[in-house]
Structures are given as structure tokens and as C-alpha cells.
Coordinates of C-alpha atoms (C1' of nucleotides) in Angstrom, one line a residue:
Chain A
M1 CA 139.4 34.7 89.2
F2 CA 140.0 38.3 90.1
A3 CA 141.2 41.2 87.9
L4 CA 142.8 44.3 89.3
V5 CA 142.4 47.3 87.1
D6 CA 144.8 50.1 88.2
C7 CA 145.1 53.5 86.6
N8 CA 148.6 54.5 85.7
N9 CA 149.9 57.6 87.6
F10 CA 146.2 58.6 88.1
Y11 CA 146.4 62.2 89.0
V12 CA 148.9 63.0 86.4
S13 CA 146.8 61.1 83.8
C14 CA 143.8 63.2 84.8
E15 CA 145.7 66.4 84.2
R16 CA 146.9 65.0 80.9
A17 CA 143.4 64.0 79.8
F18 CA 142.6 67.7 79.5
Q19 CA 146.0 68.9 78.4
P20 CA 147.3 66.6 75.6
K21 CA 150.4 68.7 75.3
L22 CA 151.6 67.2 78.6
A23 CA 152.1 63.9 76.9
G24 CA 155.7 62.7 76.9
Q25 CA 156.7 65.5 79.4
P26 CA 157.7 65.0 83.0
V27 CA 154.7 65.9 85.1
V28 CA 154.0 65.8 88.9
V29 CA 151.0 66.5 91.1
L30 CA 151.4 67.9 94.6
S31 CA 149.7 67.2 97.9
N32 CA 147.7 69.7 99.9
N33 CA 149.5 73.0 100.5
D34 CA 151.8 72.1 97.6
G35 CA 153.8 70.1 100.1
C36 CA 154.8 66.8 98.6
I37 CA 154.9 64.9 95.3
V38 CA 151.9 62.5 95.2
S39 CA 151.8 61.5 91.5
R40 CA 154.5 61.3 88.9
S41 CA 154.5 60.7 85.2
A42 CA 156.9 58.0 83.9
E43 CA 159.2 60.7 82.8
A44 CA 159.3 62.3 86.2
K45 CA 160.0 58.9 87.8
A46 CA 162.9 58.5 85.4
L47 CA 164.4 61.7 86.7
G48 CA 164.6 60.2 90.1
I49 CA 161.7 62.1 91.7
K50 CA 160.4 60.0 94.5
M51 CA 156.8 59.4 95.7
G52 CA 156.0 61.5 98.8
E53 CA 159.1 63.7 98.5
P54 CA 158.7 67.3 99.7
L55 CA 158.6 69.7 96.8
F56 CA 161.3 72.0 98.2
Q57 CA 163.8 69.1 98.2
V58 CA 163.3 68.4 94.5
R59 CA 163.0 72.0 93.4
P60 CA 166.4 72.0 91.6
L61 CA 165.6 68.9 89.7
I62 CA 162.2 70.2 88.7
E63 CA 163.6 73.5 87.4
Q64 CA 166.5 71.9 85.6
H65 CA 164.2 69.6 83.7
Q66 CA 161.2 71.9 83.4
V67 CA 158.9 69.4 85.1
Q68 CA 155.3 70.5 84.8
V69 CA 153.9 70.9 88.4
F70 CA 150.2 70.9 89.4
S71 CA 148.5 71.4 92.7
S72 CA 146.0 68.6 93.4
N73 CA 142.5 69.0 92.1
Y74 CA 140.4 66.4 93.9
A75 CA 137.1 67.5 92.3
L76 CA 138.6 66.6 88.9
Y77 CA 140.1 63.3 90.1
G78 CA 137.0 62.2 91.9
D79 CA 134.9 62.9 88.8
M80 CA 137.3 61.1 86.5
S81 CA 137.4 58.2 88.9
S82 CA 133.6 57.8 88.8
R83 CA 133.7 57.7 85.1
V84 CA 136.2 54.8 85.1
M85 CA 134.3 53.0 87.9
N86 CA 131.0 53.4 86.2
Y87 CA 132.3 51.8 83.1
L88 CA 133.8 48.9 85.0
T89 CA 130.5 48.4 86.8
D90 CA 128.9 48.0 83.3
V91 CA 131.3 45.4 82.0
A92 CA 132.1 43.2 85.0
P93 CA 129.7 41.0 87.0
E94 CA 131.1 42.3 90.3
V95 CA 133.2 45.3 91.1
E96 CA 134.9 46.4 94.3
V97 CA 136.1 50.0 94.2
Y98 CA 139.3 49.7 96.1
S99 CA 140.6 53.2 95.9
I100 CA 140.2 56.3 93.8
D101 CA 142.2 54.7 91.0
E102 CA 141.8 50.9 91.5
A103 CA 139.1 48.3 91.3
F104 CA 139.0 44.6 91.8
L105 CA 136.7 42.8 89.4
G106 CA 135.1 39.5 90.3
L107 CA 135.2 37.3 87.1
H108 CA 133.7 34.2 88.4
G109 CA 132.3 32.0 85.6
M110 CA 133.6 34.4 82.9
Q111 CA 136.2 32.0 81.5
R112 CA 133.3 29.9 80.2
Y113 CA 132.5 32.7 77.8
F114 CA 135.9 34.1 77.1
G115 CA 138.2 31.2 77.3
S116 CA 141.2 33.2 78.4
L117 CA 140.4 36.3 80.3
E118 CA 143.3 38.1 78.7
K119 CA 141.4 39.2 75.7
Y120 CA 138.6 40.5 77.9
A121 CA 141.2 42.5 79.9
R122 CA 142.7 44.0 76.8
D123 CA 139.2 45.1 75.6
V124 CA 138.4 46.7 79.0
R125 CA 141.7 48.5 79.0
A126 CA 141.3 49.8 75.5
E127 CA 137.8 51.0 76.2
V128 CA 138.7 52.8 79.4
L129 CA 141.4 54.6 77.6
Q130 CA 139.1 55.6 74.7
R131 CA 136.3 56.8 77.0
T132 CA 138.3 58.6 79.7
H133 CA 141.9 59.0 78.3
I134 CA 143.1 57.3 81.4
P135 CA 145.7 54.5 80.8
T136 CA 145.4 51.4 83.0
C137 CA 147.1 48.1 83.7
V138 CA 145.2 44.9 84.4
G139 CA 146.4 41.9 86.4
I140 CA 144.4 38.6 86.5
A141 CA 144.8 35.8 89.0
P142 CA 143.0 33.5 91.4
T143 CA 143.7 35.6 94.5
K144 CA 143.6 39.4 95.1
T145 CA 147.3 39.4 96.2
L146 CA 148.3 37.6 93.0
A147 CA 146.1 40.0 90.9
K148 CA 148.0 42.9 92.5
L149 CA 151.3 41.2 91.7
A150 CA 150.3 40.5 88.1
N151 CA 149.3 44.1 87.8
R152 CA 152.7 45.2 89.1
V153 CA 154.5 43.1 86.6
A154 CA 152.3 44.4 83.8
K155 CA 153.2 47.9 84.8
K156 CA 156.9 47.3 84.8
D157 CA 157.3 45.1 81.7
A158 CA 156.3 47.1 78.7
S159 CA 156.4 44.1 76.4
L160 CA 153.2 42.8 78.2
G161 CA 151.1 45.6 76.8
G162 CA 149.5 46.5 80.1
V163 CA 147.9 43.1 80.8
L164 CA 149.1 40.0 82.6
S165 CA 147.1 37.0 83.4
L166 CA 148.2 34.4 85.8
E167 CA 145.6 31.8 85.0
E168 CA 148.3 29.3 84.1
P169 CA 150.4 28.0 87.0
E170 CA 153.7 28.2 85.1
C171 CA 153.1 31.8 84.4
R172 CA 152.3 32.4 88.0
Q173 CA 155.6 30.9 89.1
W174 CA 157.5 33.1 86.7
A175 CA 155.7 36.3 87.8
L176 CA 156.5 35.5 91.5
T177 CA 160.2 35.6 90.7
Q178 CA 159.9 39.0 89.0
V179 CA 158.7 40.9 92.0
P180 CA 161.0 42.1 94.8
I181 CA 159.7 41.5 98.2
E182 CA 159.0 45.2 99.0
D183 CA 156.6 45.4 96.1
V184 CA 154.4 42.7 97.4
W185 CA 151.0 43.9 98.6
G186 CA 151.1 43.9 102.4
I187 CA 154.9 44.2 102.7
G188 CA 155.9 47.6 103.8
R189 CA 159.2 49.0 104.9
Q190 CA 159.4 47.3 108.3
Y191 CA 158.6 43.8 107.0
A192 CA 160.8 44.2 103.9
T193 CA 163.9 45.0 106.0
K194 CA 163.2 42.0 108.2
L195 CA 162.7 39.7 105.3
Y196 CA 165.8 40.9 103.5
D197 CA 167.8 40.1 106.7
Q198 CA 166.6 36.5 106.3
R199 CA 167.4 36.3 102.6
I200 CA 163.8 36.4 101.5
T201 CA 164.1 38.8 98.6
T202 CA 161.4 38.0 96.1
A203 CA 157.7 37.2 96.1
A204 CA 158.7 33.6 95.1
D205 CA 160.8 33.3 98.2
L206 CA 157.9 34.4 100.4
A207 CA 155.5 32.1 98.7
R208 CA 157.8 29.2 99.8
C209 CA 157.6 30.2 103.4
S210 CA 155.4 28.3 105.9
E211 CA 152.2 29.7 107.2
A212 CA 153.7 29.5 110.7
Y213 CA 156.7 31.5 109.7
A214 CA 154.5 34.2 108.3
R215 CA 152.2 34.2 111.3
K216 CA 155.2 34.7 113.6
H217 CA 157.0 37.4 111.6
L218 CA 154.5 39.3 109.5
G219 CA 151.8 40.4 112.0
G220 CA 150.0 37.2 112.8
V221 CA 146.9 36.2 110.8
V222 CA 147.5 39.0 108.3
G223 CA 150.9 37.5 107.3
A224 CA 149.5 34.0 107.2
R225 CA 146.8 35.1 104.7
L226 CA 149.4 37.0 102.6
V227 CA 151.5 33.8 102.1
R228 CA 148.5 31.6 101.4
E229 CA 147.3 34.1 98.8
L230 CA 150.7 34.1 97.1
Q231 CA 150.4 30.3 97.0
G232 CA 147.1 30.7 95.1
F233 CA 144.6 30.0 97.9
P234 CA 142.1 32.9 98.2
C235 CA 141.8 34.4 101.7
H236 CA 140.2 37.7 100.7
Q237 CA 136.8 37.8 99.2
L238 CA 135.6 40.5 96.9
A239 CA 133.7 43.2 98.7
P240 CA 131.4 44.4 95.9
S241 CA 130.4 48.1 95.9
E242 CA 126.7 48.5 95.3
D243 CA 126.8 51.7 93.4
G244 CA 130.4 52.0 92.3
T245 CA 131.5 54.0 95.3
L246 CA 133.2 53.0 98.6
A247 CA 131.2 52.8 101.8
R248 CA 133.6 54.0 104.5
K249 CA 133.8 52.7 108.1
S250 CA 135.3 56.0 109.2
I251 CA 135.4 59.4 107.7
A252 CA 138.0 62.1 108.4
C253 CA 138.9 65.6 107.4
T254 CA 142.4 66.7 108.5
R255 CA 144.7 69.4 107.3
T256 CA 148.0 71.0 107.8
F257 CA 147.4 74.7 108.1
G258 CA 148.7 77.3 105.7
R259 CA 150.6 78.8 108.6
P260 CA 151.0 77.9 112.3
L261 CA 148.1 78.9 114.6
H262 CA 147.6 79.3 118.3
R263 CA 144.5 81.4 118.9
F264 CA 141.5 79.4 120.0
D265 CA 139.1 81.1 117.6
D266 CA 141.4 80.3 114.6
L267 CA 141.6 76.7 115.6
L268 CA 137.8 76.6 116.2
A269 CA 137.3 78.0 112.7
A270 CA 139.4 75.2 111.3
V271 CA 137.8 72.4 113.3
A272 CA 134.3 73.7 112.5
A273 CA 135.1 73.8 108.8
F274 CA 136.6 70.2 108.9
T275 CA 133.7 68.9 110.8
S276 CA 131.3 70.4 108.3
R277 CA 133.2 68.9 105.4
A278 CA 133.3 65.4 107.1
A279 CA 129.6 65.7 107.9
E280 CA 128.9 66.3 104.2
K281 CA 130.8 63.2 103.3
L282 CA 128.9 61.3 106.0
R283 CA 125.5 62.3 104.6
Q284 CA 126.6 61.6 101.1
Q285 CA 127.1 57.9 102.0
G286 CA 123.9 57.8 103.9
S287 CA 125.5 57.2 107.4
V288 CA 125.2 58.7 110.8
A289 CA 128.1 58.6 113.2
H290 CA 128.2 57.7 116.9
V291 CA 131.8 58.5 117.7
L292 CA 133.7 61.8 117.2
T293 CA 137.4 62.4 117.5
V294 CA 139.2 65.8 117.3
F295 CA 142.9 66.2 117.3
L296 CA 145.5 69.1 117.3
S297 CA 149.1 68.6 116.2
Q298 CA 152.3 70.5 116.7
N299 CA 155.1 70.5 114.2
R300 CA 156.7 67.1 114.2
F301 CA 159.8 68.3 112.4
G302 CA 160.6 71.0 115.0
N303 CA 162.4 70.7 118.3
T304 CA 159.3 70.0 120.4
P305 CA 159.6 66.5 121.9
P306 CA 156.8 64.0 121.1
P307 CA 154.0 63.5 121.5
H308 CA 153.0 66.0 118.8
T309 CA 149.4 65.2 118.8
R310 CA 146.6 65.6 121.5
S311 CA 143.3 64.1 120.8
A312 CA 140.0 63.3 122.5
Q313 CA 137.1 61.2 121.5
I314 CA 133.5 61.2 122.6
T315 CA 130.6 58.8 122.1
L316 CA 127.6 60.8 121.1
P317 CA 124.3 60.4 122.9
A318 CA 122.7 59.6 119.6
A319 CA 124.2 58.9 116.2
T320 CA 123.9 61.9 113.9
S321 CA 125.1 63.5 110.6
N322 CA 123.8 66.9 111.5
T323 CA 126.5 69.5 110.9
L324 CA 125.2 71.9 113.7
D325 CA 125.2 69.1 116.3
L326 CA 128.6 67.7 115.3
V327 CA 130.2 71.2 115.3
S328 CA 129.0 71.9 118.8
Y329 CA 130.4 68.6 120.0
A330 CA 133.6 69.2 118.2
H331 CA 133.8 72.6 119.9
A332 CA 133.4 71.0 123.3
I333 CA 136.2 68.5 122.5
L334 CA 138.5 71.3 121.3
L335 CA 138.0 73.1 124.6
R336 CA 139.4 70.0 126.3
I337 CA 142.5 69.6 124.2
W338 CA 143.5 73.1 123.3
Q339 CA 146.4 74.6 125.4
P340 CA 147.0 78.3 125.4
G341 CA 150.5 79.3 124.1
T342 CA 150.9 76.1 122.1
I343 CA 151.6 76.5 118.4
Y344 CA 149.7 74.1 116.2
V345 CA 150.3 73.2 112.6
K346 CA 147.5 70.8 111.9
A347 CA 144.1 69.7 113.1
G348 CA 141.6 67.0 112.2
V349 CA 138.2 65.5 112.8
V350 CA 137.3 61.8 112.5
F351 CA 133.9 60.2 112.6
D352 CA 133.5 56.5 113.6
G353 CA 130.8 54.1 114.7
F354 CA 128.5 54.3 111.7
E355 CA 124.9 53.3 111.4
A356 CA 122.6 53.6 108.3
A357 CA 120.8 57.0 108.5
G358 CA 117.2 56.8 109.5
Q359 CA 117.4 53.5 111.3
P360 CA 119.3 54.1 114.6
Q361 CA 120.1 51.1 116.7
L362 CA 117.5 50.8 119.5
N363 CA 118.9 51.0 122.9
L364 CA 116.7 48.8 125.0
F365 CA 117.7 50.1 128.4
E366 CA 117.4 53.8 127.9
K367 CA 114.7 56.2 126.8
A368 CA 115.1 57.1 123.2
P369 CA 117.1 60.3 123.0
E370 CA 115.1 63.3 122.2
I371 CA 115.3 64.7 118.8
T372 CA 116.5 68.2 119.4
R373 CA 116.3 69.4 115.8
P374 CA 113.2 68.0 114.2
Q375 CA 113.8 70.0 111.0
S376 CA 117.4 69.1 110.8
A377 CA 117.3 66.5 108.0
A378 CA 115.6 69.0 105.7
L379 CA 118.0 71.7 106.7
M380 CA 121.0 69.6 105.9
Q381 CA 119.5 68.6 102.6
Q382 CA 119.2 72.3 101.7
L383 CA 122.7 73.0 102.9
D384 CA 124.1 70.2 100.7
K385 CA 122.1 71.3 97.7
L386 CA 123.3 74.9 98.0
N387 CA 126.9 73.9 98.4
A388 CA 126.7 71.5 95.5
R389 CA 125.2 74.1 93.3
F390 CA 127.2 77.2 94.2
G391 CA 130.5 75.7 95.4
R392 CA 131.8 74.2 98.6
A393 CA 131.4 76.3 101.7
T394 CA 128.9 78.7 100.2
V395 CA 126.8 78.1 103.3
Q396 CA 128.7 77.5 106.5
V397 CA 128.2 77.4 110.2
A398 CA 129.2 80.7 111.8
A399 CA 132.1 79.2 113.8
A400 CA 133.9 78.4 110.5
L401 CA 133.6 81.9 109.1
S402 CA 136.4 84.3 108.8
P403 CA 136.2 88.0 108.5
K404 CA 134.7 89.3 105.3
G405 CA 136.8 89.0 102.3
Q406 CA 139.6 87.0 104.0
T407 CA 140.5 83.5 103.4
A408 CA 140.4 81.4 106.6
P409 CA 143.6 81.6 108.7
W410 CA 144.1 77.8 108.4
Q411 CA 143.8 77.7 104.6
G412 CA 147.0 77.2 102.6
Q413 CA 147.9 78.5 99.2
T414 CA 148.1 76.3 96.1
Q415 CA 150.0 77.9 93.4
H416 CA 149.8 75.3 90.7
R417 CA 146.1 74.5 90.6
T418 CA 144.3 73.9 87.3
P419 CA 140.6 74.6 86.8
A420 CA 138.0 72.0 88.0
R421 CA 136.6 71.9 84.4
T422 CA 134.2 69.0 84.7
T423 CA 132.6 69.9 88.1
S424 CA 132.5 73.7 88.6
W425 CA 130.4 76.1 86.7
D426 CA 133.0 78.8 87.1
E427 CA 135.7 76.8 85.7
L428 CA 134.2 75.2 82.6
W429 CA 136.4 74.3 79.8
E430 CA 136.7 77.2 77.4
V431 CA 136.6 76.5 73.7
G432 CA 137.8 78.9 71.1
Chain B
dT1 C1' 161.0 79.4 104.6
dC2 C1' 158.9 74.9 102.6
dT3 C1' 157.8 68.3 104.9
dG4 C1' 149.8 65.4 102.5
dG5 C1' 145.5 63.2 103.5
dG6 C1' 142.4 59.4 104.2
dG7 C1' 141.7 54.9 105.0
dT8 C1' 141.9 49.4 106.9
dC9 C1' 142.8 45.6 109.9
dC10 C1' 145.0 43.4 113.7
dT11 C1' 147.1 42.7 118.4
dA12 C1' 148.0 43.4 123.1
dG13 C1' 146.7 44.8 127.4
dG14 C1' 143.6 46.7 130.9
dA15 C1' 139.0 46.8 133.0
dC16 C1' 135.4 44.3 134.2
dC17 C1' 132.4 40.2 134.7
dC18 C1' 130.9 35.6 136.3
Chain C
dT1 C1' 152.8 33.5 151.1
dC2 C1' 149.0 31.9 148.7
dT3 C1' 146.4 34.7 145.1
dG4 C1' 141.5 30.4 138.9
dG5 C1' 139.9 30.4 134.5
dG6 C1' 137.5 31.8 131.5
dG7 C1' 134.9 35.4 128.8
dT8 C1' 133.9 40.4 126.7
dC9 C1' 134.6 45.0 125.6
dC10 C1' 137.4 48.9 124.9
dT11 C1' 141.6 51.5 123.7
dA12 C1' 146.1 52.4 122.0
dG13 C1' 149.3 51.6 118.8
dG14 C1' 151.5 49.2 114.9
dA15 C1' 151.7 48.1 110.2
dC16 C1' 150.1 48.6 105.9
dC17 C1' 147.5 50.6 101.9
dC18 C1' 146.5 54.3 98.1

DNA sequence: TCTGGGGTCCTAGGACCC
DNA sequence: TCTGGGGTCCTAGGACCC
């Protein structure tokens, strides 16, 4: 049996955890640059504010109903997330951290002790709420897809009190009929449209389809697994997280700029800063990367015809997580893709091809690459330490720097940000 | 005026090899 | 005009997820 624990409106709930007066009010949290709505309270949803909608389009609605608006504060959300995940790791035999606000629990053998797992789920839910002030819903089922589905029903149907278990087959059948096809995990816009055309409108309809049908119309083996999972046959294992965090297979840092840029130096400053940030994340999870991609994007909403993005990728001579090396490679890639006179609105850096740090794969046919910076590991450690202690980007590579006293040209403004509170010395909660 | 960011997995097709 | 039958590896792109 699996359980899916999913935090309700996570970013909004994080803001509310520190501002109880927000309870019962419509609240939204914005994406980077205050561009889009990325989290909504139940009250905000009821007003018709959609997920992912640009802020400027819902401005009238927001003003009319005095919706509380916050810029996103990922330091806070990340910290709150680890509190929730740490607790789950303590109370479940196996935990897979699936995203910042969701975790699958592996509950193999637990029924022996608990009989029904519903009571267990209710206890977990109550305890998470008490410890973190984050409300959750829990779905329990024999497959991950059904656990997702149970969770969805628990969220929608208030009479269930935030928990639904599909241990009993009759209950499973009922739940399948409650979920429209577009809300099934793995069915996005394209597939939903296609399925509606064929009169398949609920999860129950899809569960009655043949594997062959799913294979043909829903992306091959992915679709086949989806249908099998709805039928109660597990096709996805739990991927337990050792330490309550996610080990990534790729790491990216990409941003839309605060204003359009065209000068090479400005773009280099952005790319160098993004590379540094991504390298930090890379070191944090103890990986080194072998593959580096850099891209530049033009405005996709403007009149310029596609493609809007130019990118280039290189395989590094040796896998590394050293910021200085990575920035110089990124610089070289940027020289290849940058075109004078072109207006860019976004850039990004992606690392791929990971190995565990300290144990690079041996290449039997070539001389081991020379280590160019013998002291680099220690240097990076100091760098990370300083930036953790005194705030991100306290120490940076020169290419990322902007003239004294100025914010970087690529940086945007956020006008609705709340203090970091739990993670920054400058922004500690003030009492009194 | 203003339109996010960070991931995963799979498939098809080309290059290359024997 | 005829022009095999496998493999593997890589990349680009699609679809989806939160």
C-alpha cells in the first residue's frame, strides 16, 4: 500500500503559518518577477483565479476582492518542506519525497499493526498540522496512481476530512467515478481532449480501457502503465529518498530577466550567476556534472517568429562541480549562441550527466584528465559556507558582478515579498 | 507596460557499427 | 535497378508533472 501526503495550497499555507490573520482570506503567491499566480488559497480559487494566470490579467479581480498577494519566498517554502518531510521520514517505514509539497509513503506490512491505514493517516495529518501549521490531504491505495486519485478526492470532498483510503475494492470503484479524466495523474491537456472526443470522461472509463488502447493513444508504455495502475496493478515502485531530499538527475537555473537585455556583458553576468547557483545545488546533493547546456530566449509573446530559443550543449572533459570551471565553460558556450543586436528576455543553465562526487568514472582509453585546480574542493567548501552564513551571492565570481551598489541588470523586482523568517539572520521574526 | 521555474520519462530518427 | 538485418548510442522533441 502507498499513501500520498500532499500539502494543501503549499506556498499559501507557508505564508499563513506565519500570519494567522490570513486565515479565511483569499491569498495568492506569485512566480518569479511577480509574473504569474502559482499558489491560491481556497478562497482565491473560489473567486475564479486560475493556476498559472498572469498577474496583470487578474489584477481587477484581486483589487475588487482585496486578495492578499505575496511574491514567492523559496527559502521559506524549502525550509517548511523539510520540516514536513523530516516528520514523515520519522513515522513511515519508507518515504519518497516527490516534490516540495508531496511525498509517497511506502506502507508495506503496516496493515498488520494498524488494521485499516485510515486511522494512521488521520494521525499523521493531525500531527503535521500541529507541528508545522501546514494542512495536508492523504490518499491511500495499492498503486501510486490510485493514491494520487484518492488524494484528489479527499481534497475535493470536504466530508472525508482530508483522508481517503482505497483499501477496499468497492471504495476504489466509487472513487474512480468521482474523478474527471483531466484530473488523473498523467493525463494532461492533450490527452484529455483526445479522450473526451472518444467519450472517455472519467477515471472509471479509462480504467475500463485495454492496455493496447492506452499504448496506442497515450504515449506508448507510459499510457499502458497508467491504465494498469488505475486497475490496481502496481507499475511504479517507491523510490525512497535516503535523507528526506530529492536526488536530481539534472539541475537547472533559468530566469526571465527583469528587463530585456542585449549586451554580451549583461548576458554573461546572468549566465555566470545562474551557473554559480546551479553549481551550488550540484555540490549540495554531492554530484559532479559531465554535461553543460546554456540557452538564451527571445520574447515568445512578441512578433518574432520561432524558434525563440538558441542553446548549445557541451560534454566536459571531466565531470566537475567547480563554479570557476563551470562558469568558464558556460562563458564559452555563450559566445557561440549570443547574436549581436538580438533582444533576449531569458537565459538558463542546465547540468546533466551526473556522477557521485569524488568517484569519477574511469575512462579506460584515455589518460586521466589533469586536475587543474587541486585546491578547488576546499575553495568551493569555503564559498558555500560563506554564502550560507551571510546570504546568497555574498561571494561571487567576477563575471557575475555588477557595478557597485547596483542590482544585476537581469534581476527583477518583487514587490510583495515577505521576510525569510526561518532562514535568514536579517529577517528573523520580530517579537514584541 | 506586465505572461514562472524546475523537473521526469519516453519515442523516433539519424549515425554508426558489424 | 538492385540496394540485409540486426544492434547501440545520441539527440531532439513531445507530453506530463509540481
